Each structure stands twice: as structure tokens, then as C-alpha cells.
Short mmCIF file of C-alpha atoms and ligand atoms in Angstrom, two decimals:
data_model
loop_
_atom_site.label_atom_id
_atom_site.label_comp_id
_atom_site.label_asym_id
_atom_site.label_seq_id
_atom_site.Cartn_x
_atom_site.Cartn_y
_atom_site.Cartn_z
CA UNK S 12 44.79 120.25 76.84
CA UNK S 13 47.88 122.26 77.64
CA UNK S 14 48.60 125.01 75.17
CA UNK S 15 51.62 125.04 72.91
CA UNK S 16 54.45 127.41 73.06
CA UNK S 17 57.53 127.42 70.78
CA UNK S 18 60.56 129.51 70.76
CA UNK S 19 64.05 129.78 69.38
CA UNK S 20 67.67 130.71 70.41
CA UNK S 21 70.08 131.37 67.91
CA UNK S 22 73.70 129.66 68.17
CA UNK S 23 75.40 132.61 66.76
CA UNK S 24 77.91 132.55 69.63
CA UNK S 25 77.73 131.75 73.25
CA UNK S 26 74.55 132.64 75.20
CA UNK S 27 74.51 135.78 77.22
CA UNK S 28 73.04 136.83 80.39
CA UNK S 29 70.62 138.84 78.33
CA UNK S 30 69.41 135.35 76.69
CA UNK S 31 69.09 133.67 80.10
CA UNK S 32 67.09 136.67 81.94
CA UNK S 33 65.04 137.46 78.96
CA UNK S 34 64.07 134.08 77.56
CA UNK S 35 65.53 130.92 78.92
CA UNK S 36 64.83 131.35 82.57
CA UNK S 37 61.35 131.70 81.51
CA UNK S 38 61.42 128.80 79.03
CA UNK S 39 62.19 126.78 82.01
CA UNK S 40 59.01 128.30 84.03
CA UNK S 41 56.75 127.68 81.16
CA UNK S 42 57.49 124.18 80.49
CA UNK S 43 55.64 123.33 83.53
CA UNK S 44 52.31 124.76 82.16
CA UNK S 45 52.72 124.47 78.54
CA UNK S 46 53.37 122.14 75.74
CA UNK S 47 56.68 123.37 74.95
CA UNK S 48 59.04 123.03 71.96
CA UNK S 49 62.42 124.86 72.09
CA UNK S 50 64.41 125.21 68.86
CA UNK S 51 68.18 126.14 68.26
CA UNK S 52 67.68 127.96 65.34
CA UNK S 53 70.77 127.41 63.34
CA UNK S 54 69.23 128.26 59.91
CA UNK S 55 69.04 131.77 61.62
CA UNK S 56 72.65 132.04 62.51
CA UNK S 57 73.92 131.35 59.04
CA UNK S 58 72.14 134.66 58.01
CA UNK S 59 75.51 135.92 58.80
CA UNK S 60 78.91 134.05 58.30
CA UNK S 61 79.93 131.39 60.69
CA UNK S 62 82.87 128.96 60.40
CA UNK S 63 81.74 124.88 60.46
CA UNK S 64 83.95 124.41 63.49
CA UNK S 65 82.57 127.25 65.75
CA UNK S 66 78.88 126.60 64.35
CA UNK S 67 79.23 122.91 65.52
CA UNK S 68 80.44 123.75 69.29
CA UNK S 69 77.78 126.93 69.26
CA UNK S 70 74.99 124.55 68.70
CA UNK S 71 76.32 122.07 71.32
CA UNK S 72 76.94 124.79 73.85
CA UNK S 73 73.49 126.34 73.24
CA UNK S 74 71.69 123.10 73.86
CA UNK S 75 73.76 122.55 77.18
CA UNK S 76 73.37 125.81 78.49
CA UNK S 77 69.49 125.70 77.76
CA UNK S 78 69.30 121.92 79.59
CA UNK S 79 71.76 123.22 82.33
CA UNK S 80 69.47 126.21 82.89
CA UNK S 81 66.93 123.63 83.79
CA UNK S 82 64.81 122.75 80.60
CA UNK S 83 63.57 119.04 81.23
CA UNK S 84 63.56 116.45 78.16
CA UNK S 85 60.67 114.89 80.17
CA UNK S 86 58.63 118.18 80.18
CA UNK S 87 59.59 119.76 76.81
CA UNK S 88 60.95 119.08 73.36
CA UNK S 89 64.63 120.78 72.57
CA UNK S 90 65.70 120.16 68.96
CA UNK S 91 67.98 121.96 66.34
CA UNK S 92 66.22 123.61 63.36
CA UNK S 93 68.24 121.96 60.79
CA UNK S 94 67.32 118.52 61.77
CA UNK S 95 63.94 119.27 60.78
CA UNK S 96 63.04 119.67 57.06
CA UNK S 97 59.57 121.13 57.58
CA UNK S 98 61.35 124.51 58.62
CA UNK S 99 62.94 125.59 55.34
CA UNK S 100 60.06 124.15 53.41
CA UNK S 101 57.76 126.32 55.04
CA UNK S 102 60.05 129.06 55.22
CA UNK S 103 59.73 129.51 51.54
CA UNK S 104 56.19 129.49 51.37
CA UNK S 105 56.29 132.38 54.27
CA UNK S 106 58.80 134.24 52.02
CA UNK S 107 56.39 134.10 48.88
CA UNK S 108 53.38 135.40 51.48
CA UNK S 109 55.37 138.00 52.96
CA UNK S 110 55.93 141.19 50.81
CA UNK S 111 59.24 142.95 50.26
CA UNK S 112 57.78 146.23 51.86
CA UNK S 113 56.73 144.27 55.13
CA UNK S 114 60.47 142.77 55.46
CA UNK S 115 61.87 145.97 54.53
CA UNK S 116 60.30 147.63 58.05
CA UNK S 117 61.99 144.97 60.31
CA UNK S 118 64.25 147.04 62.55
CA UNK S 119 66.34 144.18 63.30
CA UNK S 120 67.20 144.01 59.73
CA UNK S 121 67.85 147.51 59.84
CA UNK S 122 70.33 147.48 62.90
CA UNK S 123 72.08 144.19 61.70
CA UNK S 124 72.66 145.28 58.16
CA UNK S 125 73.84 148.95 58.77
CA UNK S 126 77.30 149.72 58.09
CA UNK S 127 78.02 146.43 56.41
CA UNK S 128 79.40 146.15 53.11
CA UNK S 129 77.60 142.76 52.10
CA UNK S 130 74.66 141.57 53.78
CA UNK S 131 73.14 138.20 52.72
CA UNK S 132 69.52 137.59 51.40
CA UNK S 133 69.06 135.49 54.29
CA UNK S 134 69.27 138.18 56.77
CA UNK S 135 66.41 140.24 54.96
CA UNK S 136 64.17 137.24 54.38
CA UNK S 137 64.81 135.62 57.69
CA UNK S 138 61.48 137.06 59.57
CA UNK S 139 59.62 134.66 57.32
CA UNK S 140 61.81 131.68 58.16
CA UNK S 141 61.13 132.69 62.17
CA UNK S 142 57.10 132.79 61.06
CA UNK S 143 57.50 128.99 59.83
CA UNK S 144 59.30 128.15 63.13
CA UNK S 145 56.34 129.29 64.84
CA UNK S 146 53.57 128.18 62.45
CA UNK S 147 54.46 124.67 62.35
CA UNK S 148 53.78 123.83 65.66
CA UNK S 149 50.18 125.36 65.84
CA UNK S 150 51.68 127.50 68.45
CA UNK S 151 49.45 129.49 70.79
CA UNK S 152 52.12 131.45 72.79
CA UNK S 153 55.74 132.53 71.76
CA UNK S 154 57.88 133.88 74.67
CA UNK S 155 60.59 136.55 73.48
CA UNK S 156 62.40 139.23 74.50
CA UNK S 157 61.26 142.72 73.27
CA UNK S 158 63.65 142.75 70.41
CA UNK S 159 61.40 139.90 68.88
CA UNK S 160 58.17 141.51 69.02
CA UNK S 161 57.93 142.88 65.57
CA UNK S 162 58.73 139.67 64.18
CA UNK S 163 56.06 137.72 66.03
CA UNK S 164 53.53 140.55 64.89
CA UNK S 165 54.74 139.96 61.26
CA UNK S 166 54.39 136.23 61.98
CA UNK S 167 50.71 136.95 63.03
CA UNK S 168 50.06 138.98 59.75
CA UNK S 169 51.27 136.26 57.43
CA UNK S 170 49.20 133.76 59.24
CA UNK S 171 46.14 135.68 58.87
CA UNK S 172 46.89 136.63 55.36
CA UNK S 173 47.41 132.78 54.23
CA UNK S 174 44.34 132.08 56.18
CA UNK S 175 42.16 134.39 54.49
CA UNK S 176 43.38 133.23 50.90
CA UNK S 177 43.40 129.13 51.57
CA UNK S 178 41.28 128.57 54.44
CA UNK S 179 41.88 128.06 58.15
CA UNK S 180 45.10 126.53 57.92
CA UNK S 181 47.06 128.31 60.74
CA UNK S 182 46.83 129.05 64.56
CA UNK S 183 47.36 132.70 64.98
CA UNK S 184 49.87 132.79 67.84
CA UNK S 185 50.40 135.36 70.41
CA UNK S 186 53.87 137.19 71.55
CA UNK S 187 54.46 136.84 75.61
CA UNK S 188 56.92 139.32 76.44
CA UNK S 189 58.31 139.60 80.04
CA UNK S 190 57.67 142.67 82.12
CA UNK S 191 60.89 142.82 83.54
CA UNK S 192 64.13 141.71 82.07
CA UNK S 193 62.61 142.06 78.66
CA UNK S 194 65.67 143.90 77.35
CA UNK S 195 68.78 143.53 79.32
CA UNK S 196 71.15 146.20 77.99
CA UNK S 197 74.98 146.21 77.08
CA UNK S 198 77.32 146.60 79.77
CA UNK S 199 79.28 149.28 77.75
CA UNK S 200 76.47 150.95 76.02
CA UNK S 201 73.04 151.18 77.98
CA UNK S 202 71.48 152.24 74.79
CA UNK S 203 72.06 149.07 72.82
CA UNK S 204 71.07 145.43 73.96
CA UNK S 205 72.98 143.12 75.27
CA UNK S 206 73.97 140.91 72.41
CA UNK S 207 76.00 137.49 71.76
CA UNK S 208 77.32 138.69 68.55
CA UNK S 209 78.41 142.23 69.80
CA UNK S 210 82.41 142.49 68.73
CA UNK S 211 83.19 143.82 72.25
CA UNK S 212 83.24 140.96 74.81
CA UNK S 213 83.06 143.55 77.53
CA UNK S 214 79.62 144.41 76.49
CA UNK S 215 78.06 141.03 77.43
CA UNK S 216 78.15 138.40 80.10
CA UNK S 217 78.50 134.94 78.68
CA UNK S 218 76.89 132.31 80.34
CA UNK S 219 80.54 130.48 79.86
CA UNK S 220 82.32 133.27 81.62
CA UNK S 221 84.27 132.56 84.36
CA UNK S 222 84.10 134.41 88.08
CA UNK S 223 87.07 136.55 86.95
CA UNK S 224 85.59 137.37 83.83
CA UNK S 225 82.42 138.34 85.44
CA UNK S 226 83.87 140.45 88.43
CA UNK S 227 85.83 142.43 85.81
CA UNK S 228 83.13 142.92 83.44
CA UNK S 229 80.94 144.17 86.19
CA UNK S 230 83.32 146.46 87.72
CA UNK S 231 83.88 147.89 84.19
CA UNK S 232 80.48 148.30 83.07
CA UNK S 233 79.59 151.86 82.39
CA UNK S 234 77.61 153.64 85.01
CA UNK S 235 76.14 157.17 85.00
CA UNK S 236 77.32 160.45 86.45
CA UNK S 237 76.70 160.72 90.40
CA UNK S 238 77.42 158.28 93.30
CA UNK S 239 74.01 157.29 94.62
CA UNK S 240 72.67 153.92 93.64
CA UNK S 241 69.03 154.91 92.32
CA UNK S 242 66.74 153.22 89.93
CA UNK S 243 66.02 156.01 87.10
CA UNK S 244 65.93 154.25 83.86
CA UNK S 245 65.55 157.71 81.90
CA UNK S 246 68.45 159.48 83.78
CA UNK S 247 70.53 156.73 84.60
CA UNK S 248 70.26 153.94 82.17
CA UNK S 249 73.27 151.98 82.83
CA UNK S 250 72.65 151.86 86.30
CA UNK S 251 68.98 150.65 86.02
CA UNK S 252 70.00 148.00 83.80
CA UNK S 253 72.44 146.78 86.38
CA UNK S 254 69.95 147.12 89.23
CA UNK S 255 67.41 145.10 86.95
CA UNK S 256 70.20 142.20 86.69
CA UNK S 257 70.86 142.32 90.48
CA UNK S 258 66.75 141.95 90.75
CA UNK S 259 66.37 139.15 88.36
CA UNK S 260 69.10 137.13 89.58
CA UNK S 261 68.58 137.68 93.24
CA UNK S 262 64.75 137.57 92.86
CA UNK S 263 64.66 140.78 95.40
CA UNK S 264 62.45 143.68 94.15
CA UNK S 265 64.37 146.77 93.00
CA UNK S 266 63.00 149.09 95.88
CA UNK S 267 64.81 146.56 98.31
CA UNK S 268 67.80 146.83 96.69
CA UNK S 269 68.10 150.59 95.90
CA UNK S 270 67.41 150.65 99.91
CA UNK S 271 70.23 148.51 100.97
CA UNK S 272 72.81 150.80 99.04
CA UNK S 273 71.75 153.81 100.46
CA UNK S 274 74.88 155.86 101.56
CA UNK S 275 76.99 153.49 99.60
CA UNK S 276 78.58 154.18 96.12
CA UNK S 277 78.73 152.19 92.97
CA UNK S 278 81.91 150.35 93.85
CA UNK S 279 79.87 148.18 96.87
CA UNK S 280 77.24 147.74 94.44
CA UNK S 281 79.13 146.32 91.64
CA UNK S 282 81.10 144.00 93.77
CA UNK S 283 77.69 142.69 95.19
CA UNK S 284 76.12 142.50 91.97
CA UNK S 285 79.04 140.29 90.63
CA UNK S 286 78.79 137.81 93.46
CA UNK S 287 74.91 137.49 92.67
CA UNK S 288 75.85 136.96 88.99
CA UNK S 289 78.29 134.38 89.86
CA UNK S 290 75.93 132.45 92.06
CA UNK S 291 73.27 132.29 89.35
CA UNK S 292 75.62 131.14 86.52
CA UNK S 293 77.28 128.69 88.76
CA UNK S 294 74.86 125.70 88.95
CA UNK S 295 74.11 126.32 85.20
CA UNK S 296 77.73 126.34 84.20
CA UNK S 297 78.33 123.12 86.20
CA UNK S 298 75.35 121.33 84.91
CA UNK S 299 76.48 122.72 81.16
CA UNK S 300 80.08 121.27 81.86
CA UNK S 301 78.83 117.60 82.87
CA UNK S 302 76.21 117.62 79.92
CA UNK S 303 79.09 118.56 77.41
CA UNK S 304 81.29 115.97 78.86
CA UNK S 305 78.95 112.96 78.83
CA UNK S 306 77.45 113.86 75.27
CA UNK S 307 73.88 112.94 76.68
CA UNK S 308 72.51 115.94 74.97
CA UNK S 309 72.90 114.22 71.45
CA UNK S 310 70.04 111.70 72.74
CA UNK S 311 67.81 114.76 73.87
CA UNK S 312 68.16 116.41 70.54
CA UNK S 313 67.53 113.31 68.66
CA UNK S 314 64.40 112.59 70.71
CA UNK S 315 63.46 116.35 70.50
CA UNK S 316 63.91 116.28 66.32
CA UNK S 317 61.86 113.02 66.12
CA UNK S 318 59.16 114.65 67.91
CA UNK S 319 59.39 118.03 66.21
CA UNK S 320 59.45 116.10 62.76
CA UNK S 321 56.23 114.46 63.49
CA UNK S 322 54.18 117.60 64.70
CA UNK S 323 55.89 119.68 61.95
CA UNK S 324 55.29 117.61 58.94
CA UNK S 325 51.95 117.13 59.49
CA UNK S 326 51.25 120.69 59.61
CA UNK S 327 53.32 121.10 56.39
CA UNK S 328 51.09 118.67 54.75
CA UNK S 329 48.25 120.70 55.56
CA UNK S 330 49.77 123.89 54.17
CA UNK S 331 50.82 122.09 50.84
CA UNK S 332 47.51 120.74 50.49
CA UNK S 333 45.45 124.08 50.72
CA UNK S 334 47.85 125.74 48.38
CA UNK S 335 47.71 122.85 45.58
CA UNK S 336 51.05 121.96 46.04
CA UNK S 337 52.62 118.30 46.56
CA UNK S 338 48.84 116.99 45.46
CA UNK S 339 50.04 114.12 43.28
CA UNK S 340 52.65 112.13 45.77
CA UNK S 341 52.24 111.92 49.42
CA UNK S 342 55.05 114.26 50.77
CA UNK S 343 56.10 111.72 53.64
CA UNK S 344 56.30 108.89 51.00
CA UNK S 345 58.93 110.82 49.10
CA UNK S 346 60.88 112.35 51.84
CA UNK S 347 61.91 108.60 52.86
P1 LIG E 408 72.46 138.25 68.50
O1 LIG E 408 73.11 138.65 69.21
O2 LIG E 408 73.05 136.95 67.56
O3 LIG E 408 71.49 138.72 67.55
P2 LIG E 408 70.30 137.16 70.34
O4 LIG E 408 71.31 136.96 71.57
O5 LIG E 408 70.06 138.69 70.21
O6 LIG E 408 71.65 137.16 68.86
P3 LIG E 408 68.74 135.15 70.11
O7 LIG E 408 69.75 134.18 70.61
O8 LIG E 408 68.01 134.53 69.03
O9 LIG E 408 69.37 136.43 69.82
O10 LIG E 408 67.72 135.19 71.23
C1 LIG E 408 67.14 134.10 71.95
C2 LIG E 408 66.02 134.87 72.94
O11 LIG E 408 66.72 135.87 73.89
C3 LIG E 408 65.09 136.06 72.23
O12 LIG E 408 63.91 135.52 72.79
C4 LIG E 408 65.52 137.14 72.49
O13 LIG E 408 64.46 138.01 72.68
C5 LIG E 408 66.08 137.04 74.02
N1 LIG E 408 67.24 138.23 74.15
C6 LIG E 408 68.27 138.32 73.35
N2 LIG E 408 68.87 139.37 73.89
C7 LIG E 408 68.30 139.85 75.03
C8 LIG E 408 68.85 140.94 75.81
N3 LIG E 408 69.63 141.65 75.71
N4 LIG E 408 67.62 140.81 76.96
C9 LIG E 408 66.56 140.25 76.86
N5 LIG E 408 66.25 139.11 75.94
C10 LIG E 408 67.06 138.86 75.00
N1 LIG E 409 64.71 135.55 65.44
C1 LIG E 409 64.86 135.34 66.92
C2 LIG E 409 64.95 133.70 67.05
C3 LIG E 409 63.93 133.01 66.57
C4 LIG E 409 62.74 132.61 67.10
C5 LIG E 409 61.93 131.67 66.38
C6 LIG E 409 62.11 133.00 68.36
C7 LIG E 409 64.18 132.31 65.42
N2 LIG E 409 62.92 131.37 65.17
C8 LIG E 409 60.71 131.30 66.77
C9 LIG E 409 61.05 132.76 68.64
C10 LIG E 409 60.25 131.98 67.92
C11 LIG E 409 66.10 136.10 67.53
O1 LIG E 409 66.64 136.60 66.79
N3 LIG E 409 66.14 136.13 68.87
#
């Protein structure tokens, strides 16, 4: 039997090149060998305020970019988190399994709450919901970027704690972090990850950016001092990030790229990089546009939610029984 993978993408903005190179590109490869469940995690996105109109459209764009990048409904299951009720139900149980101390140590919470006057309770408890997402599918492997490693480790701890109290209920998953591209950095600050919710759009390349936007953003991307195109992540982190993007988009090894620009300056390199990125995104954008126009993604999401509900409701039932919850009435009967 194929191993199961699960991963989630937040519709908190339009997906970036970081999301594509760090996660979605691999989701496409992994669907061949795994039983894959991919989720547009809209409950995670509302940990920060979202307007109903933009949330709706960001969910649709996320689904169409994921399908446009090559996810195939015949090979994997794509669904929206809020369409499947088990997520919030197990989310609560995981909140009660995690400790305040554990949640306080999550660095993403520290980063996202820093400097904010008001922060939602959900932003703090969010890793418990993420653990629920994963555990509901008896997941073996969780492909994510480097930033999510700590959350997957928490998920493992919660599963083990739960199992030691209530019996062998959960499968304990493993993270799968890519060797290259696990952390694509901001184009404006090479010490920050490229993020779709960055207030400065010059910091990221959105999958919806036009050719002109891409050329401009890459031309304006910060580079390090000096003139030579060399790969040195410690001393030249900004340039190293651009070379990584070039390498992942073109499939060429870093050394070959560095050699090709010997004796040339940053300007030539950036011009070619922009071209490589435009070429990478063009087919994805074309498929995204046609999916958005014909609305066929809705059927994919409906069928995905049906399959996700089937798997997750069975796991949730197992969990509740082990805990002594919902023992008098069949939960499936109540829900219908
Ligand atoms: P936000 O900016 O709202 O925090 P995000 O883009 O960081 O969102 P998600 O959309 O939830 O986060 O990320 C989806 C996947 O993309 C995750 O597996 C995450 O690890 C990966 N990812 C996100 N940003 C990057 C990046 N800059 N480099 C590599 N992978 C990334
Ligand atoms: N927390 C993740 C998104 C996410 C996720 C998941 C990833 C939510 N649930 C389950 C993998 C598995 C993020 O912010 N990138």
C-alpha cells in the first residue's frame, strides 16, 4: 500500500514563488508515489483578519495555482479545510493535549505576533489545529518548508502523548524537508523568508505577477556588495538566494550557473534570472487562468472534501471512542 502524505497551504494571500519552490513543486512530484492529501487551510488563514471577499478569492486562487502547478485530481485529493468538519473537532482535542508552554515556544507565533497590538487566540493555538490536520489522515509523511519543522515536531509529540494516555490511536508522522529550496528568502531582506503576507510586495514574487512585475522585482532585489556572481550563503546571502531560485527554476546545478556568469556582473545575471522565473511561471499561470475561468476547480474541491471527510471522520470516531467522548450516539448519525 502507498504511504500517505498530508500538507497544507494557507490562503492568506496569493501564493509566492517560495510556496511553489519550497512546497508545491514537490507536492506534484510526490503525488506519483504517495497517497496524497493536500489542503487549502482556510481556518489557519483566519488567525489574522481576512475580509470575506478576499478570503473567498484567495481560496479559489490557491486551489487553481496548485492544480495549475500540476496536481492531478486523478492522483491526489485536494480540498478546503473548512469543508471538512473533523478538522476543528480534532483541533479542539489537540488544543487540550498541547500545553501552554509548548505553544509558547513556537517561533512562528513569536514572529507573527511581534509588534502587534492585538493577536487572536487562534494564532497562538494554531499548531494544535495543524497537528489535527495531519493526524486525521493517518499521515506517514508531511512535506513542508523549513519554517514548519517545529510544528511537525510538536505534532509528533502530541500524537505520542495522546497514544501513551489513550492507546495506539494515532500514527506518528515524519516531516519531509527539501534539501534545496526549503527556505526561499525575501527579495528585500535575505534574513527573512519570502512570505505572501509580507506588507511589501517587492519582497516576494507572487505566482500571479506579470512578466513586467517579475522583471522589476528581480531588478530591484537587494544584492550584496561586490560585483562577482558567487554562491556564498554566509557572506552573500541575497545573491545566494537568487542563485538558488535560478537553480530550482532552471534545473541547473548552482556551480554551472556560477561558472556561466564568470566575468559578468549582477545585471546580466538578474536579467536572465527574470527570464527563467517568467518561463517557469507562464504555464502554471495559463492553467490557473483557464481553471478560474471554467470553474472546474469547484468539482475537484467537492470530490476532495468528500474523500477527506470519509477518511477523517473514521479517524475522529476512533479518537473520541478512545477518550470516552460521543459514546452514546453515533457521531456520524448526529452530523447527518
Ligand atoms: P504566510 O506568509 O501567510 O505566513 P506562508 O506562505 O509562509 O504564509 P503557507 O502558505 O502556509 O505559508 O506555506 C505553504 C507551504 O509553503 C509550507 O510548506 C511552507 O513551509 C512553504 N513555504 C512558505 N514560504 C516558504 C519559503 N519562503 N520558502 C520555502 N518554502 C516556503
Ligand atoms: N502551518 C502551515 C500550514 C499548514 C500545514 C498543515 C502544513 C496547516 N496545516 C498541515 C502541513 C500540514 C504553514 O503555515 N505553512
